[in-house]
Coordinates of C-alpha atoms and ligand atoms in Angstrom, one line a residue:
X1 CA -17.5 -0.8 -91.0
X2 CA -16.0 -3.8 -91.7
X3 CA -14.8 -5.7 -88.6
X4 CA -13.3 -9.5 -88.1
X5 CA -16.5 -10.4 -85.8
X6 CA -16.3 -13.8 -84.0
X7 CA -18.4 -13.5 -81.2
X8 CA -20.4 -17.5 -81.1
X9 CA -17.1 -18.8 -81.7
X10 CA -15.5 -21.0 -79.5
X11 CA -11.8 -22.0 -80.2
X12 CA -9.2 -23.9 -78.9
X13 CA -5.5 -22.8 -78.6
X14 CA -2.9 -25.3 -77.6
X15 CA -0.1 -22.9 -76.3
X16 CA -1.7 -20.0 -75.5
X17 CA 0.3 -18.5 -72.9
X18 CA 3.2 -17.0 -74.1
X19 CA 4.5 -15.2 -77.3
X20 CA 2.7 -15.6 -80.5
X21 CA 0.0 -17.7 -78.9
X22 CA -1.1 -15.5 -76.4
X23 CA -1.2 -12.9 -79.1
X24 CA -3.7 -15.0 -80.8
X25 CA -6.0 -15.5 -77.3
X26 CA -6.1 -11.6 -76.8
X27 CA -7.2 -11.0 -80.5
X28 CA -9.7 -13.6 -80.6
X29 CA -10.9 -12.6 -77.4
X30 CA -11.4 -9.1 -78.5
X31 CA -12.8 -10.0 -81.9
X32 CA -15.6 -12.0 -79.5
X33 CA -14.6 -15.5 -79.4
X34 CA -15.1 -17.8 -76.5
X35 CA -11.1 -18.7 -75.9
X36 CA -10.0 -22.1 -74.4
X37 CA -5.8 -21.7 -74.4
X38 CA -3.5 -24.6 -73.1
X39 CA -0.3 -24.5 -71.2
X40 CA 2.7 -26.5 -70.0
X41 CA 1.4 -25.5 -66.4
X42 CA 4.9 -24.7 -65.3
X43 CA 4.6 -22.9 -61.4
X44 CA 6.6 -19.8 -62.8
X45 CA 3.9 -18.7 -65.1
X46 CA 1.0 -18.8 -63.0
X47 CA 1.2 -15.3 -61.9
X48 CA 1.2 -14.2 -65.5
X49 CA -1.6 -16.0 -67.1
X50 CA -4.0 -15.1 -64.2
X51 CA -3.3 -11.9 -65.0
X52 CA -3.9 -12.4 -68.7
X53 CA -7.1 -14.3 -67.6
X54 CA -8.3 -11.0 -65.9
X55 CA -7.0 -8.7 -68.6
X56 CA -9.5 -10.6 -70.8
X57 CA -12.1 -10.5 -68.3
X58 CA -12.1 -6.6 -67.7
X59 CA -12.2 -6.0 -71.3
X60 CA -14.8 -8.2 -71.6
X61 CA -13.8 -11.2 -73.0
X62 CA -13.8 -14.8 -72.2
X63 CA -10.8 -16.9 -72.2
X64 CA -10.4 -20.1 -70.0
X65 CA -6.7 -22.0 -69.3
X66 CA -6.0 -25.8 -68.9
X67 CA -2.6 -27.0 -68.5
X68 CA -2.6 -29.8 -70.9
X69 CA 0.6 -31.1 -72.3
X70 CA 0.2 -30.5 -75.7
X71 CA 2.2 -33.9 -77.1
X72 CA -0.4 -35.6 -74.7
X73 CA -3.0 -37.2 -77.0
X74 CA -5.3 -38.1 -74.3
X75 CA -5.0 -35.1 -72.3
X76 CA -5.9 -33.2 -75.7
X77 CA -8.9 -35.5 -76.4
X78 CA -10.1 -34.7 -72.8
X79 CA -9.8 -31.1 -73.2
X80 CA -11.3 -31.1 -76.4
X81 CA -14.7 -32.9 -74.9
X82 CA -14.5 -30.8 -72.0
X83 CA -14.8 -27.8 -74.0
X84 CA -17.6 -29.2 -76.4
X85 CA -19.1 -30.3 -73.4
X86 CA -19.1 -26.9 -71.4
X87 CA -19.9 -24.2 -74.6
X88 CA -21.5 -27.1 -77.0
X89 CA -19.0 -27.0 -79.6
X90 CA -15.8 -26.3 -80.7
X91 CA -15.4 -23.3 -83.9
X92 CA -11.6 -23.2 -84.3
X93 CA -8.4 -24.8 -83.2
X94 CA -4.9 -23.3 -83.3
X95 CA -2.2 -25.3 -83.1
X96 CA 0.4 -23.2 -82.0
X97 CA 2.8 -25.5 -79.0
X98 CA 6.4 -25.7 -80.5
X99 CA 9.5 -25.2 -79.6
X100 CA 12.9 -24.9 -81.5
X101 CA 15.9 -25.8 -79.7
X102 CA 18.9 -25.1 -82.3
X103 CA 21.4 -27.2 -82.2
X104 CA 23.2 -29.2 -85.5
X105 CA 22.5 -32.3 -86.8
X106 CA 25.0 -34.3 -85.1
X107 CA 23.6 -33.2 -81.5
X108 CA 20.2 -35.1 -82.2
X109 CA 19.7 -38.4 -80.9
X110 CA 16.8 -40.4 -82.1
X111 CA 15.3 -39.7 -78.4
X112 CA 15.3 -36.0 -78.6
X113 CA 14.4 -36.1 -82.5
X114 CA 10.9 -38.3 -80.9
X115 CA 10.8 -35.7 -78.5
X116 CA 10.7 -32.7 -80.6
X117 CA 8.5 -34.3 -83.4
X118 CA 6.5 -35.2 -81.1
X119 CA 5.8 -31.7 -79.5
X120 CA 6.4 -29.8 -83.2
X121 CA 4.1 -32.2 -85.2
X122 CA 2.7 -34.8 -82.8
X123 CA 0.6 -31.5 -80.9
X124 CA -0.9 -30.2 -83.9
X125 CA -2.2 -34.1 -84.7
X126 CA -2.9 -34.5 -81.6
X127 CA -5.3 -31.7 -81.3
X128 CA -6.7 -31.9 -85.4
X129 CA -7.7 -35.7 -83.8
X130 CA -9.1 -34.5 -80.8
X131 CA -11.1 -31.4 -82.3
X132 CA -12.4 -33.5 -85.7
X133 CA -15.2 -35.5 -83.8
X134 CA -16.9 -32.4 -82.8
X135 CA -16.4 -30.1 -86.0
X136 CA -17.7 -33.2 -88.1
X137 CA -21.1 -33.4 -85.8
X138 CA -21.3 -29.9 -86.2
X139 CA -20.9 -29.6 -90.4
X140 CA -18.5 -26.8 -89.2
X141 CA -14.3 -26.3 -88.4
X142 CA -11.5 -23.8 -89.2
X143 CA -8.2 -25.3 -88.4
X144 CA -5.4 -22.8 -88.1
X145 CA -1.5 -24.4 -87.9
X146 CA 1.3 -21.9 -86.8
X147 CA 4.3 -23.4 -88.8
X148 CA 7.6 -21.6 -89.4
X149 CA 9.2 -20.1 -93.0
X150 CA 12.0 -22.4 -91.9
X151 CA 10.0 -24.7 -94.2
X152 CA 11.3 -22.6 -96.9
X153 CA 14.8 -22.2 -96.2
X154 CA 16.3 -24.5 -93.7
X155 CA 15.9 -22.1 -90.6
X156 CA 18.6 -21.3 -88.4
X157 CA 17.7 -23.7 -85.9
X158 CA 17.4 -26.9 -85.9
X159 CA 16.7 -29.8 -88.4
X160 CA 14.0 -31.4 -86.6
X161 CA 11.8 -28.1 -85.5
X162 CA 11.7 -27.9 -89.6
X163 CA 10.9 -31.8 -90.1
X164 CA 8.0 -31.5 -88.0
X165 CA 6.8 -27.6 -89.6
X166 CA 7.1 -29.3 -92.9
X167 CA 5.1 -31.9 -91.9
X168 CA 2.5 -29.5 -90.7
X169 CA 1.7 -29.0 -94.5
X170 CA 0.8 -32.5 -95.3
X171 CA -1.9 -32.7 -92.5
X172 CA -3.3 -29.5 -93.8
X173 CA -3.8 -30.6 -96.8
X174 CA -4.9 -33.9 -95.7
X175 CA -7.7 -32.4 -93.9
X176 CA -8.6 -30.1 -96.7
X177 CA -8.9 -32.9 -99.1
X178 CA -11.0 -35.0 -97.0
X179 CA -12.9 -32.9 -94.6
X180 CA -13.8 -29.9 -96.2
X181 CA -16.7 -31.1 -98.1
X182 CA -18.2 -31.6 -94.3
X183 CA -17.4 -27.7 -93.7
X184 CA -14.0 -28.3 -92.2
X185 CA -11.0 -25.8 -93.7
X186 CA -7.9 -26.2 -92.5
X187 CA -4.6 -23.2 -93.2
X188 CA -0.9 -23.0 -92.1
X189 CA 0.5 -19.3 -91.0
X190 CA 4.3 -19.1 -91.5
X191 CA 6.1 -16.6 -89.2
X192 CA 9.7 -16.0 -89.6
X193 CA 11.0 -13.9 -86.7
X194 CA 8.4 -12.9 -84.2
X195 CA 9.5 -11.0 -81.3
X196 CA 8.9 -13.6 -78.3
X197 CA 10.6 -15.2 -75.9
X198 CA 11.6 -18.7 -78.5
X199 CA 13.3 -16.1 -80.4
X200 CA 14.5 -13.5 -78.2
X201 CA 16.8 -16.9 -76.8
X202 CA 18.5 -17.2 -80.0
X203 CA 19.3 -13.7 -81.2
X204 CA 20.0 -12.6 -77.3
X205 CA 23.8 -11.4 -78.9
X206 CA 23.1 -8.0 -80.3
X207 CA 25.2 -8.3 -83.5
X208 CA 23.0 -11.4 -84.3
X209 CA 19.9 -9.5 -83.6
X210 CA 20.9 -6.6 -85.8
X211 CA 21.8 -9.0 -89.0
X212 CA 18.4 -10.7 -88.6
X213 CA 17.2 -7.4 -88.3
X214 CA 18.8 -6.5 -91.5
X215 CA 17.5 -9.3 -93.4
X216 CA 14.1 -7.8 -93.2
X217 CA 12.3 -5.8 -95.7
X218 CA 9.7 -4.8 -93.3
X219 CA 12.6 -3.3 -91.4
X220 CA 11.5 -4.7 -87.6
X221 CA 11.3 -8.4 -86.0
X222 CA 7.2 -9.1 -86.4
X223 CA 5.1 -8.7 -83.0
X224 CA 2.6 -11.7 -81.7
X225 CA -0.5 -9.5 -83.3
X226 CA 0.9 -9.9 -86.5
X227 CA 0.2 -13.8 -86.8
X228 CA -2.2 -13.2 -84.3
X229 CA -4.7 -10.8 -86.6
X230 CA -4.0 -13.4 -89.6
X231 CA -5.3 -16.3 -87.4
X232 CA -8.1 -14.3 -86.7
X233 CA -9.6 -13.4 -90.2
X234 CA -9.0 -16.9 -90.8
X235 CA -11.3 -18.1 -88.1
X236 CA -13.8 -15.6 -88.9
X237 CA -16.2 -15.5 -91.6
X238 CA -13.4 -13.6 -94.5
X239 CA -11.7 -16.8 -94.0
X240 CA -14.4 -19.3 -95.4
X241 CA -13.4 -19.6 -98.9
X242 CA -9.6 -20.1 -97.8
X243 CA -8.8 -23.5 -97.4
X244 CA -5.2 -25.3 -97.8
X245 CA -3.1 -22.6 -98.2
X246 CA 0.3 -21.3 -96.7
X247 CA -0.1 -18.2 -95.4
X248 CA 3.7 -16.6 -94.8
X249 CA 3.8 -13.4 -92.2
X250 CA 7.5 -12.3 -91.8
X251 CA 8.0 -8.7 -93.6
X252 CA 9.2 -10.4 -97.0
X253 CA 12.6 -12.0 -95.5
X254 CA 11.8 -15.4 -97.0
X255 CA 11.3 -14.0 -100.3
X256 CA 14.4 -11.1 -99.7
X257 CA 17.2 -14.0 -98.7
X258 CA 16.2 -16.5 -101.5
Ligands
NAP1 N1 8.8 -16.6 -82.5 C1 9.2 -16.8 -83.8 O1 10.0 -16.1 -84.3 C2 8.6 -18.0 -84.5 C3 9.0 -18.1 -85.9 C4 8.4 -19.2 -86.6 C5 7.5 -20.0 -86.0 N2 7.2 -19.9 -84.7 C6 6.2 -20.8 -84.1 O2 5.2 -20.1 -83.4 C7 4.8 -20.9 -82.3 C8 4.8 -20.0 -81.1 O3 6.1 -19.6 -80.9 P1 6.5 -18.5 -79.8 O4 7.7 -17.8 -80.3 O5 5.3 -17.7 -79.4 O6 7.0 -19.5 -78.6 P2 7.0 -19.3 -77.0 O7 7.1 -17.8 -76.7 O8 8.1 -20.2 -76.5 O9 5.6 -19.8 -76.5 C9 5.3 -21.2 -76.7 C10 3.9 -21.4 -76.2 O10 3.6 -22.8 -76.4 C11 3.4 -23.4 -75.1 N3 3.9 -24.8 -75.1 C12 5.2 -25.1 -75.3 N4 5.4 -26.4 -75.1 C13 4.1 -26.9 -74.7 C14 3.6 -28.2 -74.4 N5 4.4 -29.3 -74.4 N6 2.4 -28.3 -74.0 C15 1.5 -27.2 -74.0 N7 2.0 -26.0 -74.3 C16 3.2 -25.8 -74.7 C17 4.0 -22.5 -74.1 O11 3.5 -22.7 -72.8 P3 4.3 -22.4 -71.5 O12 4.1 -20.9 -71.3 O13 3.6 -23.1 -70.4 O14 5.7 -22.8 -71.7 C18 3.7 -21.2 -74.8 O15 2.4 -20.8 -74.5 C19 5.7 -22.1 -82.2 O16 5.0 -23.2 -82.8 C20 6.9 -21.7 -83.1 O17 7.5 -22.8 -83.6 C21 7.7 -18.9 -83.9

């Protein structure tokens, strides 16, 4: 039978609590993998990720937390030594921390533009820096980015978000071209409209809801496991010969609204 089988593995997840990220730590988990997810660490969701934690745990699987800001590049490098350190290497990394506040162009000042690059784009450096060292000593790495189709067509949030997904891209490929003779691979997963709590704050009006919802072939809003399962092949051994590409995962909108 063939199975995605990554049991050995052990990868990091920056923002894996919530929505499309803790989608990603359940499937790993359950496909084997060793699972070290970050956090903002915020008091609210405590309650929740402990019960995630045990979820994992009763089914089997291993998945640690750290709340690690993930724009915080020595907090990341910390993390990322920690977990070499503890399990003796680190497989994957899956940058996944964002956040897209919508608002238009005029609203952003350069702080809040820093701000948001930095958390967009800054995180997934961030971690690619922190995670490198490691992969390099060990002749192995899969780097999996979550961006955003926004890349494609503008998004309906804000320009900033799509700035730093766009630049998502060019450190993809950067890696690709310079690290994958040393067994490093690097892909970026596109989702459009996921069903989490990001997007369920922007379509909350039901009329908006149903015209996003009509502007899907697939005919429903994608679910966490959808992005999830794709991250997961990619970090497993069917992903090996992939390297650079833009993976999109949003029940043909992009290409339906060109
Ligand atoms: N949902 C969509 O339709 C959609 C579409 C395109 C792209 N995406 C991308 O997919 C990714 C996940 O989106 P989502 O919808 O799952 O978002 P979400 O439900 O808001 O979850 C975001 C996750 O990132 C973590 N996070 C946020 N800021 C962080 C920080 N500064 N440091 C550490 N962790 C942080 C959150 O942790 P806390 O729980 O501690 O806040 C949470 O685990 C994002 O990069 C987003 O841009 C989503």
């Amino acid at each position: 039978m063939v199975q995605i089988d990554l049991s050995g593995k052990v990868v990091l997840v920056l923002g894996g609590s919530r929505g499309i990220g803790e989608g990603i730590v359940r499937v790993l988990c359950s496909a084997g993998a060793v699972v070290v997810f970050t956090h903002t660490g915020k008091r609210e969701n405590r309650t929740r990720i402990a019960a995630l934690l045990d979820e994992i745990a009763q089914q089997g699987g291993r998945a640690e937390e750290a709340a690690v800001d993930a724009a915080d590049p020595a907090g990341t490098a910390e993390l990322a030594a920690l977990v070499a350190d503890r399990h003796g290497k680190i497989d994957g990394l899956v940058c996944n921390a964002g956040r897209n506040l919508a608002r238009p162009v005029e609203q952003i000042d350069p702080e809040v533009w820093a701000e948001n690059i930095e958390l967009n784009l800054g995180s997934a450096f961030y971690g690619i820096q922190a995670v490198l060292p490691h992969m390099i000593k060990a002749r192995f790495g899969r780097i999996v980015l979550v961006g955003s189709t926004a890349v494609f067509d503008g998004g309906s949030g804000a320009i900033d978000y799509v700035a730093a997904k766009a630049g998502m891209s060019g450190l993809m490929a950067y890696i690709c071209r310079n690290y994958a003779r040393g067994g490093i691979t690097a892909n970026i997963i596109h989702p459009s409209a996921i069903e989490t709590e990001l997007l369920m704050v922007r379509y909350a009006d039901p009329d908006k809801k149903s015209r996003l919802l009509a502007e899907i072939p697939a005919g429903r809003l994608g679910k966490p496991e959808d992005i999830a399962g794709l991250a997961a092949f990619l970090l497993s051994s069917w992903g090996d010969y992939i390297c650079g590409q833009q993976l999109v995962a949003d029940g043909g909108r992009t290409l339906f609204n060109r």
